Coordinates of N, CA and C in Angstrom, one line a residue:
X1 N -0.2 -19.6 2.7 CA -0.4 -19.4 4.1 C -0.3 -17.9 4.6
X2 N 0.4 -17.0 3.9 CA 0.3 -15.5 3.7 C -0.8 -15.3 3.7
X3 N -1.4 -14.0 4.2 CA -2.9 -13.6 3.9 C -2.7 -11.5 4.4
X4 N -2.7 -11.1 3.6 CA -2.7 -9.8 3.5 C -4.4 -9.0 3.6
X5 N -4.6 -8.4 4.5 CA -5.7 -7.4 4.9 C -6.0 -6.4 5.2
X6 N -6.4 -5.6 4.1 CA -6.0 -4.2 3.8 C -7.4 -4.2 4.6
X7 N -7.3 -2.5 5.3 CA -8.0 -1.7 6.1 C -8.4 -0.2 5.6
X8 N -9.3 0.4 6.2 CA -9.2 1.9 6.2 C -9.4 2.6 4.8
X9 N -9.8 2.3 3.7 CA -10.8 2.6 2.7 C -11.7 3.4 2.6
X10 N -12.6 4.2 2.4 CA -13.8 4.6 2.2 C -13.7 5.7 1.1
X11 N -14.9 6.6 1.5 CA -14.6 7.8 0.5 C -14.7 9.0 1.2
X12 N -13.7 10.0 0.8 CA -13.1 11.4 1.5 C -14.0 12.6 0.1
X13 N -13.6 13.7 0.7 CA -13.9 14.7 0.2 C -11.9 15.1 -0.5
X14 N -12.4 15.7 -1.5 CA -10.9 16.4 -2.0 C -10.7 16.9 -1.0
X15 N -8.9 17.1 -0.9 CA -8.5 17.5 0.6 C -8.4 16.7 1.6
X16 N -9.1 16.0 1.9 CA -9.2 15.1 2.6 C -7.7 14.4 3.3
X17 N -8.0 13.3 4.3 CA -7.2 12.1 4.4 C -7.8 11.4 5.3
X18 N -6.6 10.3 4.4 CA -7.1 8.6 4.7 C -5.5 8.0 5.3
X19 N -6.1 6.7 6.1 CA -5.1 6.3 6.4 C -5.5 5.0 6.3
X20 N -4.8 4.1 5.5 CA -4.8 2.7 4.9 C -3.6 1.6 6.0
X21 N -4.6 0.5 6.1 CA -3.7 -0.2 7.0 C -3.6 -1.9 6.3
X22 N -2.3 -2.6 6.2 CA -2.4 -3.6 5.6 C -1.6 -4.6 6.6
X23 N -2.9 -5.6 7.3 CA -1.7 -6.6 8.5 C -1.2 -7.5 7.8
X24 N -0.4 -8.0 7.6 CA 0.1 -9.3 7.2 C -0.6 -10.7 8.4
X25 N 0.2 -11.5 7.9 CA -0.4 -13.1 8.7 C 0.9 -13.3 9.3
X26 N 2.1 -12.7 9.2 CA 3.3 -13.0 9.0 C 4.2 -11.8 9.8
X27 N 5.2 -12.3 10.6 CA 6.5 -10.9 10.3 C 6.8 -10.6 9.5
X28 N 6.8 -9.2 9.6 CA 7.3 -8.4 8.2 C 8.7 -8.2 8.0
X29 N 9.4 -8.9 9.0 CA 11.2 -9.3 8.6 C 11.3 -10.3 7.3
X30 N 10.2 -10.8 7.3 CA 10.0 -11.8 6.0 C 10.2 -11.6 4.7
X31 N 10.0 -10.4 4.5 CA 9.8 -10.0 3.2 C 11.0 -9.0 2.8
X32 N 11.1 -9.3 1.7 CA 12.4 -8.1 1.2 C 11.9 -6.6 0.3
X33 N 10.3 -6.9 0.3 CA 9.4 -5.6 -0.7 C 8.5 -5.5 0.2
X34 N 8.0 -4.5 0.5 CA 7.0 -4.0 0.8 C 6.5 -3.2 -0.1
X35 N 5.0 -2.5 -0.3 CA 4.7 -2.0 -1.0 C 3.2 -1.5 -1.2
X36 N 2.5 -0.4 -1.7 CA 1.2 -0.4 -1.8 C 1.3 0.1 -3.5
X37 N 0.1 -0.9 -4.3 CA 0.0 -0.5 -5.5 C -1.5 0.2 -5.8
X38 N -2.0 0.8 -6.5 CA -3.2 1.3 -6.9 C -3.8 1.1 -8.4
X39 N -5.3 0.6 -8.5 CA -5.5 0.5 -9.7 C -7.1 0.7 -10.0
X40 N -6.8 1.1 -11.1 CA -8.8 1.7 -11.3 C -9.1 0.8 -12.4
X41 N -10.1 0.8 -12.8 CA -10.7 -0.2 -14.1 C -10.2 0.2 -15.4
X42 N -9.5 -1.0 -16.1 CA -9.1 -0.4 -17.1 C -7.6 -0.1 -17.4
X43 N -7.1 0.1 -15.7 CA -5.4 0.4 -16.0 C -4.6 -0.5 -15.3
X44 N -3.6 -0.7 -15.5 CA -2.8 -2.0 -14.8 C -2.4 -1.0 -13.2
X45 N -1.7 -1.9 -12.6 CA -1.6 -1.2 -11.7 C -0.8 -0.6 -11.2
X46 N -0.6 0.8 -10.2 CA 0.6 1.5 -10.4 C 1.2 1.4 -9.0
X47 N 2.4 1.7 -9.0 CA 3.3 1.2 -7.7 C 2.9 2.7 -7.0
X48 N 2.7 2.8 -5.8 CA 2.2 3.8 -5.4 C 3.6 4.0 -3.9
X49 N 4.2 3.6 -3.4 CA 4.6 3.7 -2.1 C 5.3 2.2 -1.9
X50 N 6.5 2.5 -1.8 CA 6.9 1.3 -0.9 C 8.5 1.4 -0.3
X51 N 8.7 0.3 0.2 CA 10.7 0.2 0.9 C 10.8 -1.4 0.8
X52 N 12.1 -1.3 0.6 CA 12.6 -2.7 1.0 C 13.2 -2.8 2.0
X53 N 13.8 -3.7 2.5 CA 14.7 -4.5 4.1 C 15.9 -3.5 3.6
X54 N 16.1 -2.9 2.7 CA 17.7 -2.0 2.6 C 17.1 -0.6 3.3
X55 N 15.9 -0.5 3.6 CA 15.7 1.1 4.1 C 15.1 2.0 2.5
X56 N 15.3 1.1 1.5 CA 15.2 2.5 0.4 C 13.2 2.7 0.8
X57 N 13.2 4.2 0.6 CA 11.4 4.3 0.7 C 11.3 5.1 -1.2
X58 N 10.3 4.9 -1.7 CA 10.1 5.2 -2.7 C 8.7 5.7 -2.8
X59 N 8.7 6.6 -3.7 CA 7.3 7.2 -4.5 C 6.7 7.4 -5.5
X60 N 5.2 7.1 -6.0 CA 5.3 8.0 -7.1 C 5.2 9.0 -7.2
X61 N 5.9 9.6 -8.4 CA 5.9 11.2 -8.3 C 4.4 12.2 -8.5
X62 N 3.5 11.0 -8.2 CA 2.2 11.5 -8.2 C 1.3 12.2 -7.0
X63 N 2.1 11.1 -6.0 CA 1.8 11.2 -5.0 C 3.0 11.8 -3.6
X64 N 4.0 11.5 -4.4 CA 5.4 12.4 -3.6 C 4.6 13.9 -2.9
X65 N 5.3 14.1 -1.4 CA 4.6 14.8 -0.2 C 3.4 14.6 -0.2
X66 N 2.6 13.8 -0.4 CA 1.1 13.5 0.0 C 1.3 12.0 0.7
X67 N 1.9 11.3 0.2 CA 1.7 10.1 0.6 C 2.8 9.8 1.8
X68 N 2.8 9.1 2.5 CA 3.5 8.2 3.6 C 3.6 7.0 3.9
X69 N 4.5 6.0 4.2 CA 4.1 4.9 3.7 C 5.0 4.4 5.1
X70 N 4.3 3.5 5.8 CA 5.2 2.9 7.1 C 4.8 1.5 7.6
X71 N 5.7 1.4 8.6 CA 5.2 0.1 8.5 C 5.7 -0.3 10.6
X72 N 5.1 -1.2 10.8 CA 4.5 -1.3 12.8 C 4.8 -2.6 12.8
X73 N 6.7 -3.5 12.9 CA 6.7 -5.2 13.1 C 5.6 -5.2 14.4
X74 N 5.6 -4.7 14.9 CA 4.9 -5.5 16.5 C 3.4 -5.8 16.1
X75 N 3.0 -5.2 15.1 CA 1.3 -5.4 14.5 C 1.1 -5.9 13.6
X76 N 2.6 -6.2 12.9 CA 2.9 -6.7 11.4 C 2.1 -5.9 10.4
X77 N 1.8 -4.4 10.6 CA 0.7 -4.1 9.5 C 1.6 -3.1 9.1
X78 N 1.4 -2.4 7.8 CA 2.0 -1.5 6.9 C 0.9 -0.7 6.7
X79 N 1.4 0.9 7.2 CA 0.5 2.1 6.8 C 0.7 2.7 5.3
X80 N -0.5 3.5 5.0 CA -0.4 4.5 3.9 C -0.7 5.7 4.3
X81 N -0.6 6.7 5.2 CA -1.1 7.9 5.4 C -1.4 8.6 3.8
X82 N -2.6 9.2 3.6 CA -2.8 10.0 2.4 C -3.4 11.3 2.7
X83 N -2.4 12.1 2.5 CA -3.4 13.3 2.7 C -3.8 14.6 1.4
X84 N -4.3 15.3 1.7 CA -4.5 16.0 0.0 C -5.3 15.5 -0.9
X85 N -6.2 14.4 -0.8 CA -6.3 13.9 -1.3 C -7.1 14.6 -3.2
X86 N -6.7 13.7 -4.1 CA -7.9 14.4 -4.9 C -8.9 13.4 -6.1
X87 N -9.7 13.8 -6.6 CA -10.3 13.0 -7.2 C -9.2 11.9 -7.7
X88 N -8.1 11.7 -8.7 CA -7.8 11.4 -9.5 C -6.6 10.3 -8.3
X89 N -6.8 10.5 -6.9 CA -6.1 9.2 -6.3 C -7.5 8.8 -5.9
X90 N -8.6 7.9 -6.4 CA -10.1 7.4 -6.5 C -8.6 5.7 -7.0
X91 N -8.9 5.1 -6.1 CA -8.7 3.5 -6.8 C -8.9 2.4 -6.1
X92 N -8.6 1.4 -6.2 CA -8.1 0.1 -5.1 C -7.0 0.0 -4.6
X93 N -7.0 0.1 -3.3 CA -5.3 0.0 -3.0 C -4.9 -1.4 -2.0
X94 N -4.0 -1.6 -3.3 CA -3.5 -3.3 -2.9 C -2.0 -3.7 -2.4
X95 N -2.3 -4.0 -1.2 CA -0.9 -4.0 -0.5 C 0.0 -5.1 -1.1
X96 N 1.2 -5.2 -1.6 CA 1.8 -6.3 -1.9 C 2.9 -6.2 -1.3
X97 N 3.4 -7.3 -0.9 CA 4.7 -8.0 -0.7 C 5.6 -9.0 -1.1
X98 N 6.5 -9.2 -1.0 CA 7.5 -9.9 -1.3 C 8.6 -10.4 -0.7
X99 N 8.8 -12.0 -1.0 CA 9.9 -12.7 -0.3 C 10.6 -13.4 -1.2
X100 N 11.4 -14.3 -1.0 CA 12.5 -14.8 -1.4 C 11.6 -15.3 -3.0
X101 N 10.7 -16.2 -3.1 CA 10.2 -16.8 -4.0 C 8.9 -16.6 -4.2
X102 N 8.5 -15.7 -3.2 CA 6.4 -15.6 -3.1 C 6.7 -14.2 -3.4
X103 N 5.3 -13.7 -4.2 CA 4.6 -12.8 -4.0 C 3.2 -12.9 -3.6
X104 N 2.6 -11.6 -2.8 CA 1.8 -11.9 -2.5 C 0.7 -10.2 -2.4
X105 N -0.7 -10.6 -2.3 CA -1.6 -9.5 -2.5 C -2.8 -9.5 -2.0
X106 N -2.7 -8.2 -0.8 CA -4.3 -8.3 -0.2 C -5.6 -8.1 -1.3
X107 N -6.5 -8.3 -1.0 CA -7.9 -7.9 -1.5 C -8.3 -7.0 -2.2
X108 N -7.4 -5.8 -1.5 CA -8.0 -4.3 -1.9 C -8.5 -3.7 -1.1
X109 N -8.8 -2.7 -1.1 CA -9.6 -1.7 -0.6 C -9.4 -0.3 -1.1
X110 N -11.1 -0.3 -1.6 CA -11.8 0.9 -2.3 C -11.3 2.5 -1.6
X111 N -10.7 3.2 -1.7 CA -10.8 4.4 -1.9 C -11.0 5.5 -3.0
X112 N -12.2 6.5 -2.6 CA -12.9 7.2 -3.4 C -12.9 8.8 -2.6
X113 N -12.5 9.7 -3.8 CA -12.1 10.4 -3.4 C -13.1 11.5 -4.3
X114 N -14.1 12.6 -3.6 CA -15.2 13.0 -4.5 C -14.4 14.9 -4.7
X115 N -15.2 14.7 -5.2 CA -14.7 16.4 -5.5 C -15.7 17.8 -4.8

């Protein structure tokens, strides 16, 4: 009964930014993970941005000062601000979450990032 709907995708120029939006179906007091993962063909997928209900916010060190990762209870949606962008963040970005016993995972959405 979860349903995650990632937003805000397309394709930038290097340098660029994007701002990625993921609503849940749900309050996001629900969950104890939040998170955006990324993944291109071929590679499993990498943890890209996330916090838990304790406050911790985390990065990869790929994306550390480029990325931002937030989150709006009244809209239930979780942001990714990306800025800087460069070819090599080109992937799917799939919002996941987490609760007591569920996991859960939007769709995706394509960002491409040209040079």
């Amino acid at each position: 009964q979860v349903q995650l709907v990632e937003s805000g995708g397309g394709l930038v120029q290097a340098g660029g930014s994007l701002r990625l939006s993921c609503r849940s179906s749900i309050d996001l007091d629900t969950f104890k993970f939040v998170g955006w993962y990324r993944q291109t063909p071929g590679a499993q997928r990498e943890l890209v941005a996330s916090f838990s209900n304790f406050g911790g916010v985390n990065y990869a060190d790929s994306v550390k000062g480029r990325f931002t990762i937030s989150e709006d209870k009244a809209s239930k949606t979780i942001g990714l601000r990306m800025t800087s962008l460069n070819p090599d963040d080109t992937a799917i970005y799939l919002c996941n979450t987490r609760s007591n016993f569920d996991e859960y995972w939007g769709q995706g959405t394509q960002v491409t990032v040209s040079s």
